[in-house]
Short mmCIF file of C-alpha atoms in Angstrom, two decimals:
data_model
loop_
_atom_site.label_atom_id
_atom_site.label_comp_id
_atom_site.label_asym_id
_atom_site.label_seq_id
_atom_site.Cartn_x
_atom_site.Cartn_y
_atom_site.Cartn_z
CA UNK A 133 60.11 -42.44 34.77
CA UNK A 134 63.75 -43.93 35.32
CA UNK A 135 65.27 -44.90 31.95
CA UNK A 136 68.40 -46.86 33.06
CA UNK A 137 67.46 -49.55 35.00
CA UNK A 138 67.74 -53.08 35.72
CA UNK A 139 64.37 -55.49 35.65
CA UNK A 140 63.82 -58.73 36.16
CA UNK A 141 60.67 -61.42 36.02
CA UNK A 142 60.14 -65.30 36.14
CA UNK A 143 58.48 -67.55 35.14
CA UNK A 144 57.52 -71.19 35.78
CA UNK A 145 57.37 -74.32 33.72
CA UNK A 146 54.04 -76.46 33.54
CA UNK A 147 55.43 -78.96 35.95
CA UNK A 148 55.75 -76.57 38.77
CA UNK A 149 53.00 -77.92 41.58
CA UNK A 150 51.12 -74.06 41.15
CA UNK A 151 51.15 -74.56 37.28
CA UNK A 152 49.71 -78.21 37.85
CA UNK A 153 46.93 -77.14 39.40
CA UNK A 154 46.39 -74.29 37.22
CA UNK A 155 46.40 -76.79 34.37
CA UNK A 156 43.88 -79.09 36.09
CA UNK A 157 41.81 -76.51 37.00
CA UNK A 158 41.02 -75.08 33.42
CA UNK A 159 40.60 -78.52 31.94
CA UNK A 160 37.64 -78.78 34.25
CA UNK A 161 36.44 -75.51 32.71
CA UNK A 162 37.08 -76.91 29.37
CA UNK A 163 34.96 -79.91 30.15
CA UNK A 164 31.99 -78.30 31.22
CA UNK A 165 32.35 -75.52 28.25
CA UNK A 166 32.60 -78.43 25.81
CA UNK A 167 29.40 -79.90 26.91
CA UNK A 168 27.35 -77.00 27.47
CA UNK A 169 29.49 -73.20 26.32
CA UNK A 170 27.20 -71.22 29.24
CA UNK A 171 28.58 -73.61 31.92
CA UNK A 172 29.14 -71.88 34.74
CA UNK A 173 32.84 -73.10 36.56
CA UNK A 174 35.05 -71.86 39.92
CA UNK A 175 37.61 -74.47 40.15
CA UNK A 176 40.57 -74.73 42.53
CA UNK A 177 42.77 -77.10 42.98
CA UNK A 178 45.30 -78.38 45.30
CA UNK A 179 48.12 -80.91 44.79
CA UNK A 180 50.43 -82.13 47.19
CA UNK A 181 52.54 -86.27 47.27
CA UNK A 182 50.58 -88.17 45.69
CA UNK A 183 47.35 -86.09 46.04
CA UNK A 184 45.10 -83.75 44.04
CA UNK A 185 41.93 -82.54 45.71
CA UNK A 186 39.34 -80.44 43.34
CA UNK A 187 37.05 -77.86 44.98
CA UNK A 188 34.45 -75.30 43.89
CA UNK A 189 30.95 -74.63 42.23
CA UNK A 190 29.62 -75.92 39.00
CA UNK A 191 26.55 -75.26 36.89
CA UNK A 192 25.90 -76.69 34.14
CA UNK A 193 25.48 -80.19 32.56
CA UNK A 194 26.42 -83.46 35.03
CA UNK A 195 29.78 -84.54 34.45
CA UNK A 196 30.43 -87.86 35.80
CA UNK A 197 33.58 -87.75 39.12
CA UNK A 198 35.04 -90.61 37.68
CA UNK A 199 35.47 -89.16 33.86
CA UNK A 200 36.89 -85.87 35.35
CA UNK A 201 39.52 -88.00 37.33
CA UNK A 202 40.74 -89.70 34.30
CA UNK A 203 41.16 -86.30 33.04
CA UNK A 204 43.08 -85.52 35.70
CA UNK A 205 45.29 -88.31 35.40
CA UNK A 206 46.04 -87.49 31.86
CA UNK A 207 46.73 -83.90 32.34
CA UNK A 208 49.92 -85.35 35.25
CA UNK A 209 50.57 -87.96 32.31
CA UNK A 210 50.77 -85.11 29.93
CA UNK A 211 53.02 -82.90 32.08
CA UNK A 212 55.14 -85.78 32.15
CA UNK A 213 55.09 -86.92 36.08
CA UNK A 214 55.41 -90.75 36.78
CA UNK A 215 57.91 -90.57 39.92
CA UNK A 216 57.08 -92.21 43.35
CA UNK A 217 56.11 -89.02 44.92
CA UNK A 218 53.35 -88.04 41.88
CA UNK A 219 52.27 -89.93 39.28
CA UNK A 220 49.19 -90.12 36.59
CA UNK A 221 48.96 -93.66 38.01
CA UNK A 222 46.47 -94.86 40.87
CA UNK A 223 49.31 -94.21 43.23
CA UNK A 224 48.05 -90.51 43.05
CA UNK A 225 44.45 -90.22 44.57
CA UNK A 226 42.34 -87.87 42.80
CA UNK A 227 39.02 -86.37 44.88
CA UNK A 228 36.73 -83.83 43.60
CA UNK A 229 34.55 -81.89 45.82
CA UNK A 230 32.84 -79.73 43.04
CA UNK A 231 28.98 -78.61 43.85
CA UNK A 232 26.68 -76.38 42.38
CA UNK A 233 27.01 -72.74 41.98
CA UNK A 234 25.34 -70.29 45.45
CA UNK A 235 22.11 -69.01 43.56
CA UNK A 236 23.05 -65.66 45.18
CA UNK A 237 26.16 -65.53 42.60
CA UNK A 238 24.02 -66.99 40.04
CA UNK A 239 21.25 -63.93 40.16
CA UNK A 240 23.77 -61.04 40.28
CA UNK A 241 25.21 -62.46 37.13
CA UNK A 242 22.13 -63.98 34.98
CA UNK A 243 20.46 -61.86 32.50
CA UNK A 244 16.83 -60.91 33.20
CA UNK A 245 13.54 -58.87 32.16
CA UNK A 246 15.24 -55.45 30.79
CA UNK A 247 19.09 -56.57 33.31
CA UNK A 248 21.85 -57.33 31.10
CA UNK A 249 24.23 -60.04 32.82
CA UNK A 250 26.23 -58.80 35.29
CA UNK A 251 29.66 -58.86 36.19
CA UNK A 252 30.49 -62.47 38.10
CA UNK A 253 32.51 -60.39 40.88
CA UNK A 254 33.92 -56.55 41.83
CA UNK A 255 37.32 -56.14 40.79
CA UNK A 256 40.05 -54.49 38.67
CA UNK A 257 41.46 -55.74 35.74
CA UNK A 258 44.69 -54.59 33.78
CA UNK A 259 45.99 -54.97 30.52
CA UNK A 260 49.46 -54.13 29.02
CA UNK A 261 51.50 -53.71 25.88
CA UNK A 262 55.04 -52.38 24.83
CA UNK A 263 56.82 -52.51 22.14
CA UNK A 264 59.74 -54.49 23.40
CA UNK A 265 59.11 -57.43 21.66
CA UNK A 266 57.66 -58.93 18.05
CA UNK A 267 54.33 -60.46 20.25
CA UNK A 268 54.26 -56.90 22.24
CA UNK A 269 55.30 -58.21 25.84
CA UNK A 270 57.78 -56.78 28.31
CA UNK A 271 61.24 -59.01 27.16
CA UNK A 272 62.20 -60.35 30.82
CA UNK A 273 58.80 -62.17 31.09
CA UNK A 274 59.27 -63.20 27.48
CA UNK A 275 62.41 -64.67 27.36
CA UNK A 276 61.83 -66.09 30.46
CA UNK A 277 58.65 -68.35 29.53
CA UNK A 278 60.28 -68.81 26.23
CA UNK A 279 63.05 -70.32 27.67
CA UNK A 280 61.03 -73.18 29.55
CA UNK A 281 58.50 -73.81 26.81
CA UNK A 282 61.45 -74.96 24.52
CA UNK A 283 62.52 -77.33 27.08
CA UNK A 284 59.49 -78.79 28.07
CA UNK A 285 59.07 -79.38 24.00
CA UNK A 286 61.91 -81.35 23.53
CA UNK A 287 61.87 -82.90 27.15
CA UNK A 288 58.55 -84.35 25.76
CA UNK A 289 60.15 -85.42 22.61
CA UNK A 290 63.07 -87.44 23.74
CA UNK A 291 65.45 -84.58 22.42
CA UNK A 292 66.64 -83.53 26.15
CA UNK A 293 67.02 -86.56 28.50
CA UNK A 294 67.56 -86.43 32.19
CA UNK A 295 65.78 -83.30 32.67
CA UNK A 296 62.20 -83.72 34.45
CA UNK A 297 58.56 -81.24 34.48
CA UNK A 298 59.76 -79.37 37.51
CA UNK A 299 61.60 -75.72 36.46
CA UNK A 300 61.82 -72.25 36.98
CA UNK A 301 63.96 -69.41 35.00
CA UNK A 302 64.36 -65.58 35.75
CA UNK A 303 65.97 -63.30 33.51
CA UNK A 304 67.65 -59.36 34.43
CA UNK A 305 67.61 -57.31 31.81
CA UNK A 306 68.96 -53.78 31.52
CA UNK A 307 67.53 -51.05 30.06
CA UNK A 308 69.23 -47.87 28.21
CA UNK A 309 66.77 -45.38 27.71
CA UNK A 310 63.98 -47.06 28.37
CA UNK A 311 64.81 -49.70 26.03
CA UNK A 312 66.25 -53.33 26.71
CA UNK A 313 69.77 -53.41 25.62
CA UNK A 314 71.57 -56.57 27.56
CA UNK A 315 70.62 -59.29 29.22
CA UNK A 316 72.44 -58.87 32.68
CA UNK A 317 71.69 -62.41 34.40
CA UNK A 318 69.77 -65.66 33.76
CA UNK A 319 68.76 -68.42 36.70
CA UNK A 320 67.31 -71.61 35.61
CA UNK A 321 66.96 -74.19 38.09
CA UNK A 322 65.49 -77.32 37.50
CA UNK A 323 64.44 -80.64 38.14
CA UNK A 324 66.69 -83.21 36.94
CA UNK A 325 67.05 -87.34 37.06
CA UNK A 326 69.59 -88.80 39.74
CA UNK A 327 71.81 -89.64 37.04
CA UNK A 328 73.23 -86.34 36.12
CA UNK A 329 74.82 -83.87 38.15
CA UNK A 330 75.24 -80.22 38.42
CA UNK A 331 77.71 -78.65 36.21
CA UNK A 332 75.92 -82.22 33.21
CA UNK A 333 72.41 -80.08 34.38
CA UNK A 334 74.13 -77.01 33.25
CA UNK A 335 75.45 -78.40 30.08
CA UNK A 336 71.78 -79.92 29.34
CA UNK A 337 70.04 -76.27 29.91
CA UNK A 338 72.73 -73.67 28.92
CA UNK A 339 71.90 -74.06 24.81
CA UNK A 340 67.93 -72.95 25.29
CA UNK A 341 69.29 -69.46 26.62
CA UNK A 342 70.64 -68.82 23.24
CA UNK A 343 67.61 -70.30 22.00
CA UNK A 344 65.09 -67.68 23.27
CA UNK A 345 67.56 -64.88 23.85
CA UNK A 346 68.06 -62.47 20.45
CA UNK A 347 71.69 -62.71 20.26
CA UNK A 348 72.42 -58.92 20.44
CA UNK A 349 70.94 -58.79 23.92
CA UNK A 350 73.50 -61.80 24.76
CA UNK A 351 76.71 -59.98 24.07
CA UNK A 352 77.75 -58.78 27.05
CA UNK A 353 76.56 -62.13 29.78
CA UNK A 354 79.41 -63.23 31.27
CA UNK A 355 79.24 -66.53 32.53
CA UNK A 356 79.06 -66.02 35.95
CA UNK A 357 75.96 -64.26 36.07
CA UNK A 358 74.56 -67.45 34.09
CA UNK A 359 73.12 -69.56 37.20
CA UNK A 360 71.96 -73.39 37.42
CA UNK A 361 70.50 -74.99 39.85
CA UNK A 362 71.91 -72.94 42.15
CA UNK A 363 71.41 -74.96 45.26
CA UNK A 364 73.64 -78.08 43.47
CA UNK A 365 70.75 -80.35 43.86
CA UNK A 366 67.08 -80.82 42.23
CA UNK A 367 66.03 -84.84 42.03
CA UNK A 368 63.19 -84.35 44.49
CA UNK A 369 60.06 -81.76 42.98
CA UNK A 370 56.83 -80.85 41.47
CA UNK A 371 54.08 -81.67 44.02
CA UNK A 372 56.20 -84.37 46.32
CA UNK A 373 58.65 -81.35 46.49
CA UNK A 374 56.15 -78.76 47.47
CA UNK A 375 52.37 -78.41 47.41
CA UNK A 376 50.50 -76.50 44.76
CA UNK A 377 47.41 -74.45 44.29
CA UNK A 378 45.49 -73.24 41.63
CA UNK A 379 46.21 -68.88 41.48
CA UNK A 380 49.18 -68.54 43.12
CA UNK A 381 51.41 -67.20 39.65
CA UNK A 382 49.37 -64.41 38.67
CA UNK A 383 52.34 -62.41 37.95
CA UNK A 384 53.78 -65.30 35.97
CA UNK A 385 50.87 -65.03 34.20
CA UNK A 386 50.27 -61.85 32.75
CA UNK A 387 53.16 -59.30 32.38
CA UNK A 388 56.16 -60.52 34.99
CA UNK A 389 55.80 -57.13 37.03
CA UNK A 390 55.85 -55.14 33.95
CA UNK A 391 52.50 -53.50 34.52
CA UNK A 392 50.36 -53.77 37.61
CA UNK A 393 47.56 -56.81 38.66
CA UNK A 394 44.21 -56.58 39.84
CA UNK A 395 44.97 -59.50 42.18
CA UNK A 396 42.28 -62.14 40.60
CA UNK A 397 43.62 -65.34 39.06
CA UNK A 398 42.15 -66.64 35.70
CA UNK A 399 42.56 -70.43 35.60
CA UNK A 400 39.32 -72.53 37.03
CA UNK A 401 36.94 -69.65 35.80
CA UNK A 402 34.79 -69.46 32.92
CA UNK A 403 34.37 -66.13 30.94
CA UNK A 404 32.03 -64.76 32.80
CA UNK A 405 33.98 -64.34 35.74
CA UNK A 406 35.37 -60.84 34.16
CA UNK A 407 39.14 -61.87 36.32
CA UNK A 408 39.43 -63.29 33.50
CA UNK A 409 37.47 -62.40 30.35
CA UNK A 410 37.76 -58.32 31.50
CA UNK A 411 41.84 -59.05 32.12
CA UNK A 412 41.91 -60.64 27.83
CA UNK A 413 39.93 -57.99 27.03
CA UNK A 414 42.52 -55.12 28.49
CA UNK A 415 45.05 -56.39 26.59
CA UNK A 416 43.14 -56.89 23.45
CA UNK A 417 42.95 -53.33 23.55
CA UNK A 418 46.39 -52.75 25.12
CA UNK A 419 48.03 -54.48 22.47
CA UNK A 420 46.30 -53.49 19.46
CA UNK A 421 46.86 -49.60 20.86
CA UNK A 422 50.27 -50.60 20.41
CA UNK A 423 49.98 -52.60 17.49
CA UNK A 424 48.85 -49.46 15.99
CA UNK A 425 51.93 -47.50 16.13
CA UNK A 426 50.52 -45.03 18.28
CA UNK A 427 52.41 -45.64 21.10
CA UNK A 428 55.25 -47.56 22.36
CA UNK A 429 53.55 -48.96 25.43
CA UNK A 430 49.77 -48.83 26.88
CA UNK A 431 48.13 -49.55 29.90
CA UNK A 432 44.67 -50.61 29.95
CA UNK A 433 42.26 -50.50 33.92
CA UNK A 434 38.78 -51.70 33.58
CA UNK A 435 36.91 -51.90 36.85
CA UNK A 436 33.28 -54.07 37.47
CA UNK A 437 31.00 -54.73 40.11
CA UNK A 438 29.13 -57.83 40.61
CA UNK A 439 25.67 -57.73 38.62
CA UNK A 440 26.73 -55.02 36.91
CA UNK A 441 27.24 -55.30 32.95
CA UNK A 442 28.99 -51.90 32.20
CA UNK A 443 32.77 -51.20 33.63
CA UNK A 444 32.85 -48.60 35.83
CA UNK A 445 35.96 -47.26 35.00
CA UNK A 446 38.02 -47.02 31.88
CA UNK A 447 41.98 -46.13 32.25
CA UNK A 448 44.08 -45.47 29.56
CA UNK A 449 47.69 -44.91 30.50
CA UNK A 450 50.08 -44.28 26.79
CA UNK A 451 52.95 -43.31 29.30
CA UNK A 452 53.65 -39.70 26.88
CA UNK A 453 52.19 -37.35 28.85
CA UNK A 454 49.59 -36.58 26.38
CA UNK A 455 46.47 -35.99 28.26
CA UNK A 456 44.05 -35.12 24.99
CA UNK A 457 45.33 -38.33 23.48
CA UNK A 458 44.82 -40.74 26.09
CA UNK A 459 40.87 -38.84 26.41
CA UNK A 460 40.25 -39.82 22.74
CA UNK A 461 41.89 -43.05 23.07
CA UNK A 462 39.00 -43.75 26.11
CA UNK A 463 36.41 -42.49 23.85
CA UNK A 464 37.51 -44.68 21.06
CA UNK A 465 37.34 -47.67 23.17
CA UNK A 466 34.04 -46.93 24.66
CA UNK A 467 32.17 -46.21 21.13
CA UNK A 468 33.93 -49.45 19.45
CA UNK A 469 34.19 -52.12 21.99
CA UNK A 470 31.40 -53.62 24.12
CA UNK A 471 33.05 -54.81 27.29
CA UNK A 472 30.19 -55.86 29.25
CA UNK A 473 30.74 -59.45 30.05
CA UNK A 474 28.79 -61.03 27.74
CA UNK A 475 30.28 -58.43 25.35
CA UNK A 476 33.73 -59.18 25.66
CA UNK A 477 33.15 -62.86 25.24
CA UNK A 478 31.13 -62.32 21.99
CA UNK A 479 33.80 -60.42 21.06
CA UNK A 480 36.47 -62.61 21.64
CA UNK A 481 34.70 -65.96 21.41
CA UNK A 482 35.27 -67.10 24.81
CA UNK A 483 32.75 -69.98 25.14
CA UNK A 484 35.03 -72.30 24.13
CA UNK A 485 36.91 -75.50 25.64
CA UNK A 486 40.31 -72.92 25.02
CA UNK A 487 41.94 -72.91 28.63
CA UNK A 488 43.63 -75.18 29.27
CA UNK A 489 46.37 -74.60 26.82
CA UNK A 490 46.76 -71.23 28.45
CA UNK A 491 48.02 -72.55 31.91
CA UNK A 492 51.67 -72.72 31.67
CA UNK A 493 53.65 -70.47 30.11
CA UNK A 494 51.41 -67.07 30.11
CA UNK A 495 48.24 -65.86 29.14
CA UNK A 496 49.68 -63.09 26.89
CA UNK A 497 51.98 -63.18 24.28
CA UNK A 498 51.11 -66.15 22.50
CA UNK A 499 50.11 -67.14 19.26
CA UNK A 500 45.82 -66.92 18.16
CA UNK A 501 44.70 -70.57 17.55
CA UNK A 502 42.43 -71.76 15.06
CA UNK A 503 40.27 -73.24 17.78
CA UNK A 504 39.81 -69.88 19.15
CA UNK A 505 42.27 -69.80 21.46
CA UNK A 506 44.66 -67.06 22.17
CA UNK A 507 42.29 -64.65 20.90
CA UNK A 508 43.09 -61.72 22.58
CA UNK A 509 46.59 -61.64 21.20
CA UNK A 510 44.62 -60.90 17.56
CA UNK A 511 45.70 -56.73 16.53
CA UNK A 512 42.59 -57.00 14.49
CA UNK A 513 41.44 -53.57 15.48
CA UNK A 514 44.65 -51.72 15.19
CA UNK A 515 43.28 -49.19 12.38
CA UNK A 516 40.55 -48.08 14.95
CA UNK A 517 43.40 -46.48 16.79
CA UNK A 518 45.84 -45.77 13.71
CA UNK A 519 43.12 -43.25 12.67
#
């Protein structure tokens, strides 16, 4: 593998239209888990001017269409959009087209007689975790969502004026031996108010770089590679600017290109669809491999099919060429971890109304909650690998 290299990732804020969606999609699933915790959700969602359609299959307990478009309107309220192009106000029209789940999905994945549930759907999930950072996330991906979380918080507070929910940042980083050593460039372009202009935006942004950035990597960023709002002009955005769907920032949300993706999305899906549960679960055990001290970084493949309980596959990649320990690392994982999908969600408590927090600014490499939340990030069963 090279060792001197330059990488880069992105990552969006939670007023980009994809993110919007996103975040409307897993308050649905939040809804129906909070009412009933074996609800049953595939929600997308599409936002465009003044427009949010919801689409997919339910089951579970009756949740009134007008209660779920307030909560739609206070999710765009939240984000912080009230312009004339998308607003939380009646301006917006909200439709759902939700309907129950296909009873041929439902039987693959119900439990019966001596069958275990299944799997909700075939697929391959990854999980990943280096050493790069204090959470155990690759540092352009980190830096990057870091970056726009601290502005959204004190765009919300009052603290930074003029700047609106619509952003994007991208950080190059290059690597000495394998290891991150400077931060080569940084792009942040964002929405802003008509009352500022370019080089005021840059002025307003520049100070959360050195915010999110460890200074050491910082030393050598000249300010020409430093770039905002590079096409001069960003009044017009979120959904009047461009349309959004729910799934389209999977690498956003998991490791920014670090490690590879299955291809499934996770917001609008309860746990037992295992594109998402199976995806937490790999990096539970990525990162508490790592966590361990065992190894600097860890790749984690679990593959299902639908109706199917057990993974067929287990990969274990700890990128050191050491074939015997990456054996027993499989054989650890498969005598101490249940990752069937009802497993995994026992495991890490995934019934819960815990999503929609997780739609902006990654699924990975953020702090456990008290409400359960974030509970793959736990390196609770790091001494199962340390020994």
């Amino acid at each position: 593998m090279k060792k001197n290299y330059l990488f880069t990732s992105e990552s969006v804020s939670e007023g980009h239209p994809d993110k919007v969606c996103d975040r409307i999609s897993d308050m649905v699933v939040d809804t129906y888990l909070d009412a009933e915790p074996h609800s049953r959700v595939a929600c997308e969602t599409l936002t465009t001017t003044n427009k949010v359609v919801l689409a997919g299959e339910v089951r579970g307990p009756e949740i009134k269409k007008d209660d779920l478009i307030e909560k739609v309107r206070n999710c765009i309220k939240d984000i912080g959009y009230d312009q004339d192009g998308f607003t939380y106000k009646e301006a917006t029209k909200i439709e759902s087209h939700l309907h129950a789940q296909s009873s041929d999905i439902a039987m693959g994945v119900d439990s019966s007689g001596n069958k275990d549930e299944g799997a909700g759907d075939q697929g391959i999930m990854f999980g990943y975790a280096c050493n790069e950072t204090d959470v155990l996330m690759p540092a352009p991906i980190h830096y990057s969502h870091k970056i726009l979380r601290l502005m959204a918080e004190d765009r919300k507070s009052g603290k930074l004026k003029n700047i609106e929910p619509d952003s994007k940042s991208q950080i190059t980083i290059e690597y000495k031996d394998g290891k991150p050593a400077n931060v080569k460039s940084v792009v942040i372009s964002t929405q802003h108010s008509a009352d500022v202009n370019q080089s005021q935006v840059r002025d307003l942004v520049k100070p959360y770089i050195e915010k999110s950035i460890p200074k050491e990597l910082l030393n050598n960023l000249i300010e020409e590679e430093i770039y905002v709002n590079p096409t001069g002009n960003f009044v017009i955005g979120g959904p009047d600017g461009d349309s959004g769907l729910t799934g389209r920032k999977i690498i956003v949300d998991t490791y920014g290109g670090a490690a590879p993706h299955g291809g499934g999305a996770f917001s609008g899906k309860d746990p037992t669809k295992v594109d998402r549960s199976a995806a937490y679960a790999s990096r539970y055990l990525a990162k508490n491999i790592v966590a361990s001290k065992i190894a600097d970084k860890c790749l984690i493949q679990l593959a299902y099919a639908i109706g199917v309980s057990k993974p067929l596959s287990i990969y274990v990649d700890l990128f050191d060429n050491d074939e015997e320990k990456n054996k027993h690392i499989e054989s650890l994982i498969k005598k101490n971890f249940d990752l069937s999908p009802r497993g995994i969600r026992e495991m890490l408590g995934l019934n819960k109304p815990i999503y929609e927090k997780s739609a902006a600014y990654g699924h990975f490499g953020r702090d456990p909650g008290s409400d359960g939340s974030f509970s793959w990030e736990k390196t609770d069963k790091k001494d199962i690998f340390s020994k």
